[in-house]
XYZ file of C-alpha atoms in Angstrom:
687
model
C 64.518 99.667 105.319
C 65.951 100.251 108.900
C 66.851 103.956 109.470
C 70.403 104.967 109.191
C 72.100 106.399 112.222
C 74.264 109.526 111.665
C 77.455 108.586 110.057
C 81.059 109.598 110.045
C 82.757 108.436 106.836
C 86.043 106.791 106.362
C 87.291 105.891 102.630
C 84.647 103.345 101.253
C 82.463 102.917 104.220
C 80.137 104.299 106.818
C 80.477 103.852 110.551
C 77.333 103.266 112.666
C 77.587 106.164 115.324
C 74.956 107.952 117.497
C 71.887 109.079 116.047
C 72.449 112.919 115.204
C 68.825 114.036 114.267
C 67.082 115.701 117.148
C 64.037 114.185 118.591
C 62.311 117.526 117.572
C 63.151 116.874 113.962
C 61.648 113.541 112.768
C 62.234 111.973 109.504
C 59.547 112.464 107.190
C 56.762 109.663 107.595
C 56.332 106.923 105.022
C 53.031 108.782 103.796
C 55.250 111.906 103.047
C 57.780 109.961 101.270
C 54.908 108.347 99.380
C 53.313 111.605 98.539
C 56.877 112.769 97.028
C 57.130 109.529 95.075
C 53.709 110.005 93.797
C 54.291 113.647 92.850
C 57.372 112.471 90.609
C 55.489 109.745 89.327
C 52.871 112.227 88.173
C 55.386 114.198 86.314
C 55.992 111.251 84.209
C 52.349 110.992 83.239
C 51.786 114.602 82.863
C 55.109 115.576 80.918
C 56.019 112.301 79.049
C 52.801 110.657 78.155
C 52.720 111.669 74.431
C 56.561 111.400 74.032
C 57.306 107.900 75.439
C 55.619 104.583 76.008
C 54.969 104.065 79.729
C 57.649 101.324 79.749
C 60.194 104.150 78.750
C 59.303 106.741 81.098
C 62.056 105.595 83.682
C 64.675 106.478 81.152
C 64.102 110.070 81.758
C 62.580 110.226 85.439
C 65.185 108.132 87.179
C 68.222 110.282 85.974
C 66.276 113.562 86.491
C 65.549 112.592 89.980
C 68.936 111.903 90.534
C 70.109 115.026 89.052
C 67.505 117.174 91.081
C 68.540 115.466 94.323
C 72.207 115.962 93.646
C 71.809 119.558 92.599
C 69.809 120.387 95.833
C 72.699 118.958 97.977
C 75.253 120.782 96.306
C 73.423 124.215 96.249
C 74.983 125.365 99.671
C 78.478 124.777 98.568
C 78.193 125.886 95.048
C 80.302 128.955 95.463
C 83.009 127.245 97.229
C 83.253 124.729 94.377
C 83.417 127.375 91.656
C 86.143 129.263 93.799
C 88.163 126.019 94.057
C 87.882 125.532 90.388
C 89.337 128.673 89.627
C 92.275 128.039 92.061
C 93.016 124.708 90.670
C 92.950 125.827 87.034
C 95.327 128.739 87.741
C 97.880 126.565 89.480
C 97.609 124.073 86.563
C 96.431 121.055 88.709
C 95.296 118.484 86.570
C 93.994 115.936 89.192
C 91.126 118.004 90.593
C 88.633 115.443 91.836
C 89.767 115.173 95.382
C 90.057 119.048 96.001
C 86.724 119.562 94.498
C 85.027 116.792 96.495
C 86.333 118.373 99.777
C 85.125 121.889 98.562
C 81.777 120.510 97.927
C 81.644 118.432 101.027
C 80.437 115.492 99.200
C 81.737 112.665 97.159
C 80.389 114.256 93.991
C 80.368 118.056 92.761
C 79.327 120.424 89.662
C 81.752 122.802 88.370
C 79.232 124.466 85.777
C 78.029 127.946 86.664
C 74.332 126.816 86.774
C 72.170 125.121 89.317
C 68.790 123.460 87.986
C 66.916 126.579 89.068
C 68.889 128.758 87.069
C 67.728 126.798 84.091
C 64.072 127.628 84.406
C 64.014 131.049 82.833
C 65.404 130.374 79.400
C 64.224 132.382 76.302
C 64.599 129.678 73.909
C 64.430 125.753 73.674
C 67.906 126.020 71.872
C 69.479 127.962 74.872
C 67.814 125.764 77.505
C 69.324 122.753 75.800
C 72.898 124.291 75.469
C 73.009 125.347 78.997
C 71.294 122.083 80.345
C 74.078 120.094 78.525
C 76.865 122.507 79.992
C 75.303 121.967 83.331
C 75.538 118.106 82.970
C 79.204 118.531 81.754
C 79.989 120.188 85.094
C 79.213 116.935 87.297
C 82.015 115.017 88.820
C 83.328 111.718 86.887
C 81.094 109.311 89.168
C 77.899 111.166 88.163
C 79.087 111.166 84.484
C 79.471 107.429 84.685
C 76.038 107.346 86.071
C 74.402 109.544 83.258
C 76.564 107.517 80.484
C 75.232 104.293 81.780
C 71.621 105.577 81.832
C 72.163 106.813 78.258
C 70.434 109.992 79.588
C 72.065 112.253 77.107
C 70.417 110.433 74.262
C 67.131 111.447 75.557
C 67.901 115.331 75.621
C 67.078 116.125 71.876
C 63.640 114.399 72.136
C 62.823 116.396 75.312
C 64.125 119.640 73.836
C 62.156 119.331 70.636
C 58.934 118.731 72.414
C 59.580 121.579 74.773
C 59.434 118.907 77.635
C 62.929 119.710 79.180
C 61.595 122.790 80.706
C 58.580 121.389 81.882
C 60.583 118.675 83.597
C 62.990 121.092 85.229
C 60.139 123.429 86.266
C 58.258 120.605 88.036
C 61.196 119.186 89.936
C 62.308 122.568 91.191
C 58.821 123.644 92.064
C 58.252 125.243 95.491
C 55.437 122.585 95.984
C 58.095 119.710 96.421
C 61.269 119.612 98.428
C 64.053 117.214 97.549
C 66.599 119.031 99.517
C 68.379 118.130 102.742
C 67.368 121.567 103.888
C 63.870 122.471 105.035
C 61.924 124.961 102.894
C 60.684 127.938 105.152
C 57.703 130.128 104.392
C 58.064 133.915 104.865
C 57.008 133.943 108.466
C 59.830 131.511 109.042
C 57.831 128.388 109.648
C 58.758 125.088 107.894
C 56.709 124.664 104.741
C 58.580 121.497 103.578
C 60.679 119.623 105.951
C 64.189 118.611 104.769
C 64.670 115.358 103.066
C 67.576 113.335 104.681
C 69.670 110.788 102.595
C 67.710 107.754 103.956
C 64.147 109.314 102.830
C 65.709 110.166 99.379
C 66.955 106.735 99.049
C 63.556 105.165 99.843
C 61.762 107.538 97.426
C 64.197 106.467 94.849
C 63.822 102.804 95.579
C 60.144 103.219 95.484
C 60.397 104.644 91.949
C 62.549 101.879 90.785
C 60.245 99.501 92.209
C 57.119 100.999 90.337
C 59.043 101.301 87.071
C 59.933 97.445 87.583
C 56.343 96.571 88.152
C 55.244 98.379 84.822
C 57.858 96.193 83.254
C 56.995 92.872 84.674
C 58.644 90.865 82.128
C 62.082 92.492 82.795
C 61.726 93.012 86.559
C 63.036 89.750 88.055
C 66.087 90.100 85.877
C 67.494 92.732 87.953
C 65.425 92.962 91.056
C 65.062 90.457 93.827
C 62.155 90.601 96.206
C 62.926 92.326 99.511
C 61.576 89.508 101.495
C 63.923 87.151 99.854
C 66.902 89.447 100.464
C 65.886 89.881 104.236
C 65.812 86.160 104.550
C 69.285 85.794 102.864
C 70.977 88.475 105.143
C 69.604 86.910 108.210
C 70.728 83.517 107.290
C 74.374 85.056 106.700
C 74.420 87.098 109.873
C 72.462 85.343 112.649
C 74.706 82.317 113.120
C 77.731 84.721 114.038
C 75.673 87.418 115.816
C 77.450 86.853 119.246
C 80.905 86.675 117.428
C 80.688 89.886 115.423
C 83.334 92.334 116.801
C 83.549 96.103 116.382
C 85.476 96.887 113.273
C 85.527 97.033 109.583
C 83.649 94.522 107.276
C 83.814 94.114 103.394
C 80.515 93.127 101.697
C 80.451 92.020 97.800
C 77.818 91.086 95.387
C 79.025 89.742 91.974
C 75.562 89.992 90.217
C 74.550 93.457 91.607
C 71.545 94.315 89.985
C 70.196 97.297 91.548
C 72.220 96.875 94.644
C 69.399 96.131 97.030
C 71.125 93.011 98.348
C 74.196 94.989 99.501
C 72.159 97.762 101.139
C 69.738 95.317 102.918
C 72.836 93.285 103.967
C 74.582 96.404 105.444
C 71.380 97.377 107.356
C 71.178 93.956 108.673
C 74.899 93.732 109.880
C 74.587 97.243 111.432
C 71.388 96.134 113.451
C 73.002 92.940 114.427
C 76.091 94.621 115.756
C 74.108 97.315 117.381
C 72.034 94.595 119.147
C 75.153 93.305 120.747
C 76.902 96.608 121.641
C 79.309 96.684 118.648
C 80.023 99.511 116.419
C 81.024 98.301 112.736
C 82.156 100.128 109.664
C 80.888 98.637 106.217
C 82.452 98.630 102.799
C 80.337 97.868 99.947
C 81.723 96.472 96.598
C 79.877 95.224 93.644
C 79.957 94.380 89.955
C 77.038 94.677 87.568
C 76.890 94.112 83.464
C 73.570 95.817 82.860
C 74.295 99.504 82.385
C 70.983 100.681 83.541
C 70.688 98.684 86.506
C 74.326 99.647 87.426
C 73.439 103.279 87.069
C 70.328 102.721 89.442
C 72.732 101.053 92.069
C 75.372 103.950 91.932
C 72.820 106.729 91.990
C 71.031 105.073 94.853
C 74.272 104.975 96.792
C 74.997 108.489 96.145
C 71.556 109.457 96.999
C 71.953 107.848 100.330
C 74.980 109.743 101.229
C 77.235 106.642 100.510
C 79.420 108.041 97.863
C 82.581 106.250 98.929
C 80.648 102.983 98.696
C 79.522 104.053 95.087
C 83.229 104.397 94.146
C 83.332 100.588 94.839
C 80.562 99.778 92.282
C 81.852 98.782 88.884
C 79.698 98.164 86.066
C 78.541 98.251 82.347
C 78.650 96.026 79.239
C 82.418 95.562 79.408
C 82.343 94.507 83.078
C 81.053 90.997 83.128
C 81.866 89.368 86.522
C 82.964 86.044 84.651
C 85.334 87.313 82.077
C 86.374 90.806 83.493
C 86.665 90.299 87.299
C 86.926 93.624 88.744
C 88.134 92.733 92.286
C 90.585 89.939 91.513
C 92.859 90.374 94.503
C 90.015 91.256 96.945
C 88.631 89.063 99.859
C 85.353 89.843 101.484
C 83.834 89.081 104.893
C 80.166 88.553 103.544
C 79.023 87.915 99.940
C 75.536 87.554 98.612
C 73.971 87.282 95.166
C 71.350 86.403 92.790
C 73.152 85.324 89.440
C 71.312 84.725 86.226
C 69.753 81.506 85.779
C 69.855 79.584 82.569
C 71.697 82.356 80.802
C 74.582 81.548 78.382
C 77.954 82.613 79.081
C 79.369 81.374 75.637
C 80.723 84.898 75.011
C 82.447 85.092 78.340
C 83.959 81.626 77.525
C 85.393 82.647 74.368
C 87.021 85.702 75.874
C 88.679 83.627 78.390
C 90.244 81.295 75.735
C 87.606 78.804 75.351
C 87.154 75.478 77.299
C 90.428 74.256 76.599
C 92.396 77.427 76.844
C 90.683 78.744 80.236
C 93.216 79.218 82.938
C 91.388 81.663 85.306
C 92.122 80.624 88.856
C 88.703 81.036 90.137
C 87.579 78.130 87.761
C 90.490 76.072 87.238
C 91.811 75.031 90.559
C 93.755 72.328 92.354
C 91.493 69.716 94.036
C 91.237 65.946 94.962
C 94.738 65.529 93.546
C 94.079 67.112 90.151
C 96.129 70.479 89.631
C 93.614 71.370 86.778
C 90.444 70.437 88.582
C 87.724 72.217 86.339
C 84.620 74.120 87.647
C 83.726 75.074 84.063
C 79.889 74.471 83.449
C 78.084 74.203 80.387
C 78.073 77.418 78.273
C 74.395 77.602 78.349
C 74.324 78.332 82.147
C 76.874 79.719 84.146
C 75.231 80.287 87.697
C 77.599 78.136 89.298
C 80.489 79.923 88.261
C 79.093 83.171 90.117
C 79.279 81.068 93.120
C 82.774 79.797 92.314
C 83.745 83.328 91.960
C 82.527 84.254 95.283
C 84.295 81.369 96.864
C 87.494 82.412 95.426
C 87.141 85.598 97.688
C 86.812 84.235 100.807
C 88.788 85.243 103.659
C 90.998 82.459 105.399
C 92.831 82.417 108.561
C 90.503 85.029 110.203
C 88.123 84.115 113.154
C 84.928 84.547 111.222
C 86.184 83.642 107.969
C 83.493 84.366 105.064
C 79.990 83.741 104.812
C 78.030 83.450 101.459
C 74.457 83.434 100.557
C 73.257 83.027 96.900
C 70.151 82.200 95.145
C 70.055 79.297 92.484
C 67.421 77.528 90.701
C 67.128 73.635 90.802
C 69.678 72.823 88.155
C 72.476 73.799 90.507
C 71.548 70.885 92.784
C 71.927 68.128 90.370
C 72.812 69.238 86.644
C 76.049 67.825 85.307
C 77.529 64.352 85.301
C 80.229 63.222 87.312
C 83.346 64.973 86.949
C 81.534 67.807 84.861
C 81.673 71.278 85.875
C 78.315 71.562 87.888
C 79.196 68.224 89.799
C 82.781 69.140 90.378
C 81.653 72.464 91.973
C 79.273 70.537 94.285
C 82.057 68.156 95.202
C 84.720 70.939 95.729
C 82.404 72.742 97.965
C 81.188 69.950 99.964
C 84.585 68.075 100.357
C 85.989 71.403 101.834
C 83.159 71.366 104.099
C 81.692 74.873 103.269
C 78.225 74.135 102.768
C 76.079 74.729 105.694
C 72.629 74.553 104.492
C 70.397 74.894 101.242
C 66.660 76.326 101.856
C 63.928 75.527 99.287
C 61.990 78.588 98.742
C 58.248 78.925 97.908
C 57.374 78.759 94.283
C 56.195 82.007 92.551
C 58.325 84.099 95.080
C 60.092 85.918 92.198
C 58.797 88.543 89.765
C 59.419 86.869 86.561
C 59.665 83.112 87.236
C 57.642 80.461 88.980
C 60.257 77.819 89.179
C 61.630 76.389 92.239
C 64.730 78.385 93.890
C 66.881 77.929 96.664
C 69.148 79.757 99.028
C 72.684 78.388 99.281
C 74.463 79.160 102.602
C 78.100 78.583 102.770
C 81.103 79.347 105.180
C 84.717 78.478 105.547
C 84.438 78.806 109.232
C 81.639 75.987 110.436
C 80.989 76.088 113.897
C 81.817 72.798 115.448
C 78.326 71.262 115.578
C 78.025 71.615 111.831
C 81.151 70.277 110.816
C 80.990 67.306 108.249
C 77.066 68.140 108.015
C 74.773 69.614 105.593
C 71.339 70.757 106.345
C 68.424 70.990 103.791
C 65.401 72.836 104.781
C 61.874 72.709 102.944
C 60.435 76.053 103.320
C 58.184 75.856 100.265
C 55.064 76.028 102.341
C 56.212 78.953 104.538
C 54.670 82.110 102.836
C 51.917 84.641 102.582
C 49.778 85.052 99.482
C 49.702 88.376 98.041
C 46.448 90.172 97.229
C 47.595 90.941 93.947
C 50.079 89.488 91.734
C 53.444 91.321 90.841
C 54.222 89.639 87.676
C 54.666 85.996 88.480
C 55.214 86.754 92.242
C 51.961 85.841 93.979
C 53.385 85.388 97.673
C 55.863 86.709 99.961
C 57.829 85.890 103.040
C 56.204 87.462 105.906
C 58.202 88.329 108.938
C 56.761 84.998 110.854
C 57.975 83.006 107.652
C 61.402 84.503 107.837
C 61.601 83.924 111.415
C 60.372 80.245 111.260
C 63.167 79.595 108.503
C 65.815 81.037 110.594
C 64.706 79.280 113.843
C 64.840 75.829 111.762
C 68.196 76.810 110.465
C 69.657 77.846 113.674
C 67.939 74.851 115.457
C 69.720 72.469 113.204
C 67.658 69.465 114.109
C 65.886 66.896 112.318
C 62.074 67.821 111.590
C 59.680 67.307 108.780
C 60.989 70.594 107.309
C 64.645 69.993 108.313
C 67.062 67.339 107.487
C 70.597 66.974 108.547
C 73.027 64.916 106.528
C 76.652 63.693 106.451
C 78.729 65.579 103.723
C 79.405 62.232 101.908
C 75.650 61.469 101.602
C 75.547 63.846 98.442
C 78.406 61.751 96.772
C 78.479 58.907 94.565
C 80.754 56.779 92.405
C 79.863 56.645 88.808
C 80.483 53.088 87.671
C 80.537 51.532 84.122
C 79.370 48.092 84.127
C 80.800 45.946 81.235
C 79.360 42.547 79.873
C 81.248 40.360 77.430
C 80.814 40.406 73.753
C 79.213 37.047 72.547
C 79.483 36.325 68.717
C 78.065 33.055 67.595
C 80.378 30.638 66.011
C 83.659 32.556 67.258
C 86.575 30.586 68.620
C 86.360 30.414 72.303
C 89.643 28.729 72.967
C 92.045 31.741 72.280
C 92.395 35.491 72.597
C 91.170 37.506 69.516
C 93.139 40.327 67.907
C 91.748 43.845 67.652
C 91.301 43.334 63.997
C 89.195 40.090 64.519
C 87.151 41.598 67.087
C 86.462 44.392 64.754
C 85.340 42.019 62.120
C 83.153 40.191 64.404
C 81.281 43.017 65.706
C 80.672 44.374 62.107
C 79.561 40.803 60.545
C 78.813 38.485 63.482
C 75.818 37.546 65.158
C 75.204 38.232 68.707
C 73.693 35.387 70.740
C 73.347 35.099 74.658
C 73.984 31.490 74.475
C 77.452 32.047 72.704
C 80.699 32.019 74.614
C 82.388 35.293 75.763
C 84.978 36.489 73.273
C 88.432 36.543 74.866
C 90.429 40.028 74.324
C 93.532 38.787 76.618
C 95.052 35.943 78.252
C 97.096 37.112 81.322
C 100.392 35.670 82.447
C 100.596 32.825 85.037
C 100.338 34.122 88.490
C 97.590 36.759 87.838
C 95.166 36.654 90.380
C 91.652 36.252 89.299
C 89.116 38.929 90.270
C 85.798 38.580 88.225
C 84.361 41.996 89.689
C 87.250 43.731 87.983
C 87.055 41.914 84.831
C 89.626 39.039 85.351
C 87.887 35.888 84.972
C 89.421 32.377 85.705
C 88.701 29.835 83.118
C 90.208 26.608 81.438
C 91.887 26.948 77.846
C 93.211 23.922 76.538
C 93.004 22.158 79.798
C 95.071 24.885 81.531
C 93.645 27.365 84.084
C 94.074 30.963 83.041
C 92.991 34.325 83.942
C 91.475 36.289 80.955
C 89.699 39.719 80.025
C 86.889 39.541 77.711
C 85.996 41.902 75.095
C 83.187 44.437 76.409
C 79.964 44.645 74.207
C 79.263 48.443 74.033
C 75.737 47.923 73.279
C 75.363 46.044 76.764
C 77.412 48.677 78.669
C 75.615 50.503 81.437
C 76.269 52.698 84.201
C 75.485 52.558 88.042
C 75.421 55.397 90.644
C 76.937 53.854 93.807
C 76.660 56.036 97.057
C 79.947 56.941 98.722
C 78.220 55.565 101.878
C 77.238 52.325 100.491
C 78.169 49.725 103.020
C 80.880 47.713 101.504
C 81.769 50.072 98.803
C 81.385 49.291 95.121
C 81.966 45.535 95.349
C 79.083 45.240 97.582
C 76.840 47.309 95.571
C 77.743 45.317 92.395
C 77.246 41.862 93.863
C 73.825 42.977 95.215
C 72.310 45.105 92.385
C 73.940 44.005 89.291
C 75.109 40.259 89.220
C 71.881 38.838 90.054
C 70.665 40.222 86.741
C 74.023 39.900 84.835
C 76.086 37.412 86.043
C 78.937 37.980 83.702
C 79.167 41.703 84.668
C 82.082 43.629 85.696
C 83.734 47.144 86.329
C 86.978 48.700 85.948
C 88.131 50.483 89.172
C 90.390 52.907 86.956
C 87.298 54.140 85.204
C 85.324 55.012 88.379
C 84.315 58.877 88.644
C 83.196 60.668 91.546
C 80.079 62.948 91.604
C 77.939 64.937 93.812
C 74.320 65.821 93.593
C 71.552 67.042 96.037
C 67.931 65.821 95.793
C 65.374 67.820 97.683
C 62.563 65.538 96.105
C 64.225 62.281 97.428
C 64.255 63.644 100.977
C 61.129 65.578 101.226
C 58.545 64.082 98.644
C 55.254 63.694 100.224
C 53.122 61.209 98.219
C 49.340 62.266 98.101
C 47.207 60.426 100.484
C 45.061 57.498 99.390
C 41.141 58.194 98.806
C 39.096 56.496 101.175
C 36.709 53.879 100.056
C 33.572 56.097 100.640
C 35.085 58.691 98.342
C 35.527 56.124 95.559
C 32.227 54.574 95.931
C 30.713 58.262 95.797
C 32.418 58.978 92.411
C 31.293 55.587 90.743
C 27.794 56.191 91.743
C 28.023 59.810 90.493
C 29.345 58.350 87.146
C 26.882 55.692 86.863
C 24.246 58.341 87.005
C 25.911 60.397 84.428
C 26.157 57.384 81.936
C 22.708 56.283 82.576
C 21.230 59.668 81.580
C 23.718 59.828 78.514
C 22.736 56.155 77.371
C 19.022 57.088 77.678
C 19.314 60.434 75.729
C 21.271 58.376 72.857
C 18.515 55.918 72.426
C 16.017 58.262 72.802
C 14.323 56.800 76.109
C 13.283 59.142 78.765
C 15.470 58.465 81.924
C 13.688 56.296 84.697
């Protein structure tokens, strides 16, 4: 994580400015930060071992760490907050939040009479519990939200009963550790423990979250995207426009927030890119997360890093599903990145939104291709493409940079869904609007809880001129570094050289073994239904049959390839024949007429015709269908348009053929094995 410069705050963001910390006051080294993380980790082992299984330690340690840091930050302004609280109450002012934040000098505060240090000397467990709960009640609404989503108050009875609450407080406020932004001095005025700035505290908290995720490998990948993958996503989003970023304010958004790592890495990357080009930027972070605990982790992390205003723009909890309860319906963002859930049912959301037929959400039912109700609604068992549609609905239009998006998907987003179904419609909408810049295939086993193929989609509504009308596919599946020890199912990572190699291929935009560039239309196709006539033995071939007659023939008649086709309709004189469209010229009662045959549903077939097919559908049918079914035809009004993307087709490498010498050696080895086996069976000694 890049170090933060000193910040001046505007509402909702932080401005990159000059480095305020003196060169004589360096930040804590990573080794010192690890020592603090180990100390806190040790508290869990020492105090909670007999109370909780290891997988549940985080339910206590994470919120307690947050509380101790916030408590330490507020110690210096405690009296000012209490004085302000008295004044506000005496004046009968109801809306007190802004004034109390101002008194605290922070985006949070505590109006109880206690600090955490005050709670160490309590005569009884009952008194400690009562005072601790009063202490918690004094925190500002944003901290209350974190505690509620951690469900931390549910832990207090167990901690109090086991007399563990006092031990936790004593260990976290011990003079052996400093979680304060102020240094701890010895009696002779020397620094016993250096101060812990917001960046260092955020790093410690992230380290604790990472360790707890590793302890719960079966859950880790659900809310935790590997940092190496996030770094790549951020670079793919920012590097193409590095020269065009101006000083100013930029909004960043993640609609499947998890613990917020994507937003913070993206923020740091944008700040670094801007600084490298002599620009100064302000960032405002926005996000939404349905899982209560990970939402609490994210919001707490931002508070610990001193980004309290950004924490106000984070929305979450079980009632805040991004799909059915969009927290930012009127917002537009400059940069968006996300890792939505794969293969996860969104049936409950669908029902809340009126069902498939009643859905009217403008993010998912749009106007495109002449259809005012063009549907992006996917199968209810997988809603990952809807998260992408949600992001695209929040793009900025009419600005110099527009919006840029990076989102992780599994392979199903490339090809699932038939023509004119939700997934295919979404791909069509994206590609026909020329928003898709590139898709990068990542190495297998890169994520914590899945070994499946994953892909980064990179999109923008402001493509540079040389990319317009084109899509780049990059095969980065072989660019990785193996891990010495697996983390769940993650057995590899993207090293800095791998990330640079992928970014170079992306920026180079050239045809190589790992990079392919295609016209947009190369991924589109027409789905064509090919019909063949019904042939019933003994049927009258000299007239058109009624629907009732045709139904009876299908039920009782015998099909035969040699039987004449059954006529459904004889057209009026002057109708132009067109056998490819099912208008056949024949002779009936000595007259030349144009007829339609009744199609045989048992012989019906479909073909996918590429949009770039030379000569279009007619040429394809003549070349691929008629040589095998001379009586086939298709209806132009039944043609559907679909889009799919196949990495396998473009990057498949067949295994090399074995040499004659290798084959010969294998045969001889088999001969020796079978000769010895035969001798053993018949009881003879091998020769």
